[in-house]
Short mmCIF file of N, CA and C in Angstrom, two decimals:
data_model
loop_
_atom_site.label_atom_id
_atom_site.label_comp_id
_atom_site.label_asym_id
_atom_site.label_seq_id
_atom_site.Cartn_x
_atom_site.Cartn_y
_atom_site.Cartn_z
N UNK A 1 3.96 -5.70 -5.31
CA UNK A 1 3.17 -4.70 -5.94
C UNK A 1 3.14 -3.48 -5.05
N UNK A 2 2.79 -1.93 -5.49
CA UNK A 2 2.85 -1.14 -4.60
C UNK A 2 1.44 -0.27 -5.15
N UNK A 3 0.87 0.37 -4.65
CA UNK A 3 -0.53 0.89 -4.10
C UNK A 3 -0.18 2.59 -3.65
N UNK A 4 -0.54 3.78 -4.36
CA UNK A 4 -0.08 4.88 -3.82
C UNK A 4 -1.50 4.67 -3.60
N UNK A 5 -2.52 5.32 -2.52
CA UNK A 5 -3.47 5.68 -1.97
C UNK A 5 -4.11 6.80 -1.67
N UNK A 6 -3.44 7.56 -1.29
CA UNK A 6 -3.88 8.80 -0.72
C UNK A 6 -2.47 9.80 -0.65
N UNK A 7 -3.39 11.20 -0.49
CA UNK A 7 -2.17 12.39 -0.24
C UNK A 7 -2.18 13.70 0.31
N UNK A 8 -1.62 14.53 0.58
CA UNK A 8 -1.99 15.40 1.06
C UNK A 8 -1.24 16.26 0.46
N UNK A 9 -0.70 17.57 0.74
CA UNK A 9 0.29 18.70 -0.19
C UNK A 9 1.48 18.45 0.34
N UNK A 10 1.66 17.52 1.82
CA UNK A 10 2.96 17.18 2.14
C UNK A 10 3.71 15.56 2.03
N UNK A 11 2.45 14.79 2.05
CA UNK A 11 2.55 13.37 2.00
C UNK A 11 2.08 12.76 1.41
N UNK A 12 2.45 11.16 0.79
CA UNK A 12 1.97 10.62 -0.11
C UNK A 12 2.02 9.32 0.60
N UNK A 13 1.13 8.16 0.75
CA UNK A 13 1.04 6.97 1.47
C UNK A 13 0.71 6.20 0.32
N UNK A 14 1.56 4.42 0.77
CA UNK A 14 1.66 3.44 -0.28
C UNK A 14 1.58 2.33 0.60
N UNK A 15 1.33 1.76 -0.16
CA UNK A 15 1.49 0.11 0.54
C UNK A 15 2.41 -0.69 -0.52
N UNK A 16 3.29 -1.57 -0.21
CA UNK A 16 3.84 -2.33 -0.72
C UNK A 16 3.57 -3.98 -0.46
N UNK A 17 3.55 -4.98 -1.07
CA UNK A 17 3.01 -6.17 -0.80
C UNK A 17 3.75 -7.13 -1.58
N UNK A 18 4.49 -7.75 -0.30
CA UNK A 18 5.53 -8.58 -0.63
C UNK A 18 5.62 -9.80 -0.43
N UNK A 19 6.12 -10.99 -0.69
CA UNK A 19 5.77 -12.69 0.04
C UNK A 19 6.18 -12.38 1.84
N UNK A 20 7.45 -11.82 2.07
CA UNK A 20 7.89 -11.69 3.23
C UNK A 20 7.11 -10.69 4.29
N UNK A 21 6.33 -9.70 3.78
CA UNK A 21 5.79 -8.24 4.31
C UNK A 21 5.05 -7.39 3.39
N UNK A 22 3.97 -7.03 4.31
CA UNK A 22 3.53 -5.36 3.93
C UNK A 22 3.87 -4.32 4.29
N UNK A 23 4.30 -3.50 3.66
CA UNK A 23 4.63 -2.23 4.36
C UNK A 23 3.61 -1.19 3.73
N UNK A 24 3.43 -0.39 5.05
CA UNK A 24 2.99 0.81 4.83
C UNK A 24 3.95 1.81 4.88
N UNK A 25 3.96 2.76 3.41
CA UNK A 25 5.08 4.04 3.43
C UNK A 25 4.41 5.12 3.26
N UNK A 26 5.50 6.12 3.72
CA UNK A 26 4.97 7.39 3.75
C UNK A 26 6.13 7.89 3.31
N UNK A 27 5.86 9.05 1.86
CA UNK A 27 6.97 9.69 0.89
C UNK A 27 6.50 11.42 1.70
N UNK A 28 7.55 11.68 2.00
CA UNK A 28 7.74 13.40 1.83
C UNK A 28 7.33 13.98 0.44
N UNK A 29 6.50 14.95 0.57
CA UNK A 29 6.68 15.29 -1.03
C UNK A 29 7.61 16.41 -1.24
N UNK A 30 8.14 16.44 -0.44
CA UNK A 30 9.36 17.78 -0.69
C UNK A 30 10.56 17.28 -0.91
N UNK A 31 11.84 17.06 -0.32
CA UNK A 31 13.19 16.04 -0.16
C UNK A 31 13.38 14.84 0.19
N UNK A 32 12.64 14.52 1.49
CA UNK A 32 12.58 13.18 1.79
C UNK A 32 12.24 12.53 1.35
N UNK A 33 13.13 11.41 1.69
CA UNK A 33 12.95 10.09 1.52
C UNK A 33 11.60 9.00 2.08
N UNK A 34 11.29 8.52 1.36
CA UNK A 34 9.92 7.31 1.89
C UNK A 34 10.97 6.68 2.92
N UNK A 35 9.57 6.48 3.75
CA UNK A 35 10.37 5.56 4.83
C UNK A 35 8.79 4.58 5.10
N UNK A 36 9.75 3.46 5.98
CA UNK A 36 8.19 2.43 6.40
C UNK A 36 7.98 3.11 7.55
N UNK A 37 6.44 3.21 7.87
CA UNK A 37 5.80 3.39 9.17
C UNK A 37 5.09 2.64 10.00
N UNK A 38 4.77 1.43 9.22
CA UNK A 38 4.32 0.03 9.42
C UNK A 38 4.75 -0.97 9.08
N UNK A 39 4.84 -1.72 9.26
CA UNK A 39 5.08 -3.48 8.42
C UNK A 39 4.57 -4.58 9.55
N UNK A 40 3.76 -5.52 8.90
CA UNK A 40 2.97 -6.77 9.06
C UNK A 40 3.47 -7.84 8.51
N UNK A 41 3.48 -8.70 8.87
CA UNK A 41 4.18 -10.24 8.00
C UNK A 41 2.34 -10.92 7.59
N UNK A 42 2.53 -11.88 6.65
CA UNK A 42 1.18 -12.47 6.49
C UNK A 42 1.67 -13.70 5.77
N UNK A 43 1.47 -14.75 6.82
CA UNK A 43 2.62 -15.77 5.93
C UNK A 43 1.33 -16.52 4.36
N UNK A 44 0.19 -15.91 4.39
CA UNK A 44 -0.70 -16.30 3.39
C UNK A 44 -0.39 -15.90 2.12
N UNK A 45 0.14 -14.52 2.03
CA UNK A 45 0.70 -13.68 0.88
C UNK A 45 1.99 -14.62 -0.03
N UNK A 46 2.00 -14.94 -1.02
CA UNK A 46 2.73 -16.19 -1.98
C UNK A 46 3.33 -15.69 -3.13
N UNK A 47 4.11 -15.72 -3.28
CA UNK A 47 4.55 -14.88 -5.22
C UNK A 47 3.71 -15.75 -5.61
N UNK A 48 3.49 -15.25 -7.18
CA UNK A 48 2.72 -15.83 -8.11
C UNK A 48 0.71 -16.40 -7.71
N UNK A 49 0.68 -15.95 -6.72
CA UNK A 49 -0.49 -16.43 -6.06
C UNK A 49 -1.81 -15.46 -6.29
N UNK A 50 -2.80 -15.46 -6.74
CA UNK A 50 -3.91 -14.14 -6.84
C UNK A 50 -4.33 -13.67 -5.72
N UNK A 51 -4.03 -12.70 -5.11
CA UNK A 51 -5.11 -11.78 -4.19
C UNK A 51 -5.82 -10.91 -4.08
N UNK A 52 -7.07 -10.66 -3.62
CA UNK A 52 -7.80 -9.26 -3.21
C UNK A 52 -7.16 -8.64 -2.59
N UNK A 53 -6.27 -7.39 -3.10
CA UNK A 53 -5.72 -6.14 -2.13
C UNK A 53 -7.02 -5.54 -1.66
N UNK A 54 -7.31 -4.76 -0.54
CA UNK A 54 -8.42 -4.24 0.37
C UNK A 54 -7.71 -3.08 0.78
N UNK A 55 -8.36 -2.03 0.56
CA UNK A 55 -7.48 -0.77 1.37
C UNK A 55 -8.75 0.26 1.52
N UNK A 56 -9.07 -0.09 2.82
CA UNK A 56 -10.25 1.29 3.14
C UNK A 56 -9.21 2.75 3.97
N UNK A 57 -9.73 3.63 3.33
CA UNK A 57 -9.32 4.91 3.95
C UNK A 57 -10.71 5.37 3.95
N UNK A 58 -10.68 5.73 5.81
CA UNK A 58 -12.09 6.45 6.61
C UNK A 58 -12.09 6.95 7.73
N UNK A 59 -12.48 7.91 8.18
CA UNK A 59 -11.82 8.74 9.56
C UNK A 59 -10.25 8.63 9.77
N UNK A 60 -9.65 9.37 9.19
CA UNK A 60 -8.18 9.40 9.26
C UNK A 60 -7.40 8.03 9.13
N UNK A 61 -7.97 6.83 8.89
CA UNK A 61 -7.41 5.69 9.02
C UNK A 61 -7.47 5.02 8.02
N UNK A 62 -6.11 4.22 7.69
CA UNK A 62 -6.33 2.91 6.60
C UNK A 62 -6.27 1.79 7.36
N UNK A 63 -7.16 0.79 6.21
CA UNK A 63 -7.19 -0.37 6.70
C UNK A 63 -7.22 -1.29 5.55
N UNK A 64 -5.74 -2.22 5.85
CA UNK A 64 -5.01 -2.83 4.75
C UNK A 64 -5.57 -4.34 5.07
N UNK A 65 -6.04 -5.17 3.99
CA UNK A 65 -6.28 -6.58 3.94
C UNK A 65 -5.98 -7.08 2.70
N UNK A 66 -6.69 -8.12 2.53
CA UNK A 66 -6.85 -9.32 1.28
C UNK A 66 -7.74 -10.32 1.81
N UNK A 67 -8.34 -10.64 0.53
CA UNK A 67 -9.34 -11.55 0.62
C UNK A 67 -10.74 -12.02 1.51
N UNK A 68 -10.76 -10.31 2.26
CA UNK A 68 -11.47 -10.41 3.91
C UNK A 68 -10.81 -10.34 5.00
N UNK A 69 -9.65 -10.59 4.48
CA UNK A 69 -8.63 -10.69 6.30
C UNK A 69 -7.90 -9.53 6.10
N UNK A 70 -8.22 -8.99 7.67
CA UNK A 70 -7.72 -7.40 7.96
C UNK A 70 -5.64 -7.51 8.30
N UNK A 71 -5.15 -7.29 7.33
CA UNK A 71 -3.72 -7.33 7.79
C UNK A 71 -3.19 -5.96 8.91
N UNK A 72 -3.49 -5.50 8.86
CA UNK A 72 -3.35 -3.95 9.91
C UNK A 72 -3.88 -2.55 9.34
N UNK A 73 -3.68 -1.76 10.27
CA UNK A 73 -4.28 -0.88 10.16
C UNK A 73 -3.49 0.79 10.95
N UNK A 74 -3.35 1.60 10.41
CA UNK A 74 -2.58 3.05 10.91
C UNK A 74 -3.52 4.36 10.48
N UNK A 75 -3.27 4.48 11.24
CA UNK A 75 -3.78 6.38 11.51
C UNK A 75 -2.90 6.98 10.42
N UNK A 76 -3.87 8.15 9.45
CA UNK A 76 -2.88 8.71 8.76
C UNK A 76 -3.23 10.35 8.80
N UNK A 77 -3.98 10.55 9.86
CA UNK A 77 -4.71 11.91 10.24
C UNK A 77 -6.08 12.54 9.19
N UNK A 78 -5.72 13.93 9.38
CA UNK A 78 -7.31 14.37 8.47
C UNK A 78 -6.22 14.79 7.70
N UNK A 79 -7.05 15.40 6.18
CA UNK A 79 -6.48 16.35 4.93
C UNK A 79 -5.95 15.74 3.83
N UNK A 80 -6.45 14.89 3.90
CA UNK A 80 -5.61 13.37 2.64
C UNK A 80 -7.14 13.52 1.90
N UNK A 81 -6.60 13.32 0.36
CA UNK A 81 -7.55 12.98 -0.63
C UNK A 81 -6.91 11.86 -0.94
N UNK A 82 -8.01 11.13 -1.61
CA UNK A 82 -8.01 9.78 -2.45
C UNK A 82 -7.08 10.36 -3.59
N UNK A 83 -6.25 9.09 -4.01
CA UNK A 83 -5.50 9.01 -5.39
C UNK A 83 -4.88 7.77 -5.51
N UNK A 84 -5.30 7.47 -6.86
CA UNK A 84 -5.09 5.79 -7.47
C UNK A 84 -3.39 5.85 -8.12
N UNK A 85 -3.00 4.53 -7.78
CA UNK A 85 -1.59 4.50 -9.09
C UNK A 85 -1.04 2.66 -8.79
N UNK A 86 -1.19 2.69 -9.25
CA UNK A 86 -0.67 1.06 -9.08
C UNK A 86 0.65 0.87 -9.81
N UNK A 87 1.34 0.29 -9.43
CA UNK A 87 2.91 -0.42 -9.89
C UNK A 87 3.28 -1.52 -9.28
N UNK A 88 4.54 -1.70 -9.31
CA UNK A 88 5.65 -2.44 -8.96
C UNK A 88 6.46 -2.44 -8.60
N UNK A 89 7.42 -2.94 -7.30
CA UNK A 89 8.30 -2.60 -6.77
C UNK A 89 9.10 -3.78 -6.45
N UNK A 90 10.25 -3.73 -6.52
CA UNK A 90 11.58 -5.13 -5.90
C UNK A 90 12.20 -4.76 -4.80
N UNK A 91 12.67 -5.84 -4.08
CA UNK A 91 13.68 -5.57 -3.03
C UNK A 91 14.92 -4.17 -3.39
N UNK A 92 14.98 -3.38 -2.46
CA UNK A 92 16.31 -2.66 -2.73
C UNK A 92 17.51 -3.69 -3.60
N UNK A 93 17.68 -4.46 -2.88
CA UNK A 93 19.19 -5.36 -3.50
C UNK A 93 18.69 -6.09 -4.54
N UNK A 94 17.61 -5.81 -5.13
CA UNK A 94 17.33 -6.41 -6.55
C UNK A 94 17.38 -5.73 -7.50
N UNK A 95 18.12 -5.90 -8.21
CA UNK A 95 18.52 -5.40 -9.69
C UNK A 95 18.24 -5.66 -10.99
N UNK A 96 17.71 -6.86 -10.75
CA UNK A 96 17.78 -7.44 -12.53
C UNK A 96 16.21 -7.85 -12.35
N UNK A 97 15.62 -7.60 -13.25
CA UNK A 97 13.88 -7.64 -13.93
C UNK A 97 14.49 -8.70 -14.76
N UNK A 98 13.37 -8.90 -15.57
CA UNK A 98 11.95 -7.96 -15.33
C UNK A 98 11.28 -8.36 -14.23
N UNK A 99 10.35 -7.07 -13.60
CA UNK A 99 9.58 -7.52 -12.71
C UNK A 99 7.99 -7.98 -13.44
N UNK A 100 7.17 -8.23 -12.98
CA UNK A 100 6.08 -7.88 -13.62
C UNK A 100 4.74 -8.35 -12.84
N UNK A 101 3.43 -7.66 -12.29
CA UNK A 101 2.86 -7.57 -11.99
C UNK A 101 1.31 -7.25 -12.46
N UNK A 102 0.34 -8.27 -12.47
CA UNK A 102 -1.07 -7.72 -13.03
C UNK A 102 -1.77 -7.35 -12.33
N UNK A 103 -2.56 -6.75 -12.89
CA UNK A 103 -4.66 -5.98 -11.75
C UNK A 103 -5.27 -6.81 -12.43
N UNK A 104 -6.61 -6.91 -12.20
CA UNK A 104 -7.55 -7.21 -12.74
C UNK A 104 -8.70 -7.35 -12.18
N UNK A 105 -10.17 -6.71 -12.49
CA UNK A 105 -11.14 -5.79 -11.62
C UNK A 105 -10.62 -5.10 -11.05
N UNK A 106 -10.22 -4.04 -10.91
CA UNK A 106 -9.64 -3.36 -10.18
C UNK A 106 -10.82 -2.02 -9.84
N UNK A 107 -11.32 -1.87 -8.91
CA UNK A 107 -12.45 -0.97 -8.31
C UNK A 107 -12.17 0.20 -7.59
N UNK A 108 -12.73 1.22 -7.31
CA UNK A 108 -12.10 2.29 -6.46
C UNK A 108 -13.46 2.65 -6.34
N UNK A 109 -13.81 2.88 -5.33
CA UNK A 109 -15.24 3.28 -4.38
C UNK A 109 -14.47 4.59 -3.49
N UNK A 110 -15.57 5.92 -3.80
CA UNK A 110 -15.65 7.09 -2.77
C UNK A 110 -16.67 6.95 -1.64
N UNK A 111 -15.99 6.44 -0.33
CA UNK A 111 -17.67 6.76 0.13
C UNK A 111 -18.01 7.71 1.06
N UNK A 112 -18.97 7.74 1.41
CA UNK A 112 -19.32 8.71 2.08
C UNK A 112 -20.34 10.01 1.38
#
């Protein structure tokens, strides 16, 4: 599953959440290419398995979990607003779908 989060007028940050890894990306919004700036393994994360995604953004920082457990965490500076989008994403070398992915409760809290 992938998670756009936050943005700024130059950058756009995602999380991706995979059986093998999380990655945290960061898209150029001009030419570039997304690239990872993080990745965590979590051998708890399962295809087909339900989890609480957790993603606090607060003082320049996210902080990525599930279910209560903090998987990591990166600095993403000041000037980022909140922004929701949820999808789906496959391995590069995967080609053939369907993929398919559900939400459900899905919450978004401003705080502060």
């Amino acid at each position: 599953l992938s998670v756009l989060f936050t943005e700024s007028d130059t950058w756009q940050y995602s999380v991706e959440v995979c059986e093998d890894a999380w990655r945290l990306i960061v898209a150029d919004q001009g030419q570039g290419d997304p690239r990872v700036v993080r990745e965590w393994s979590d051998p708890a994360t399962d295809a087909g398995e339900d989890i609480r995604l957790q993603l606090l953004v607060q003082d320049g920082m996210v902080r990525i979990g599930h279910d209560g457990v903090l998987i990591g965490d990166h600095k993403i500076g000041p000037g980022f607003g909140l922004r929701n989008e949820l999808g789906v994403t496959s391995a590069p070398a995967t080609e053939q779908g369907p993929f398919l992915v559900s939400y459900a409760d899905a919450e978004v809290h401003a705080l502060g």
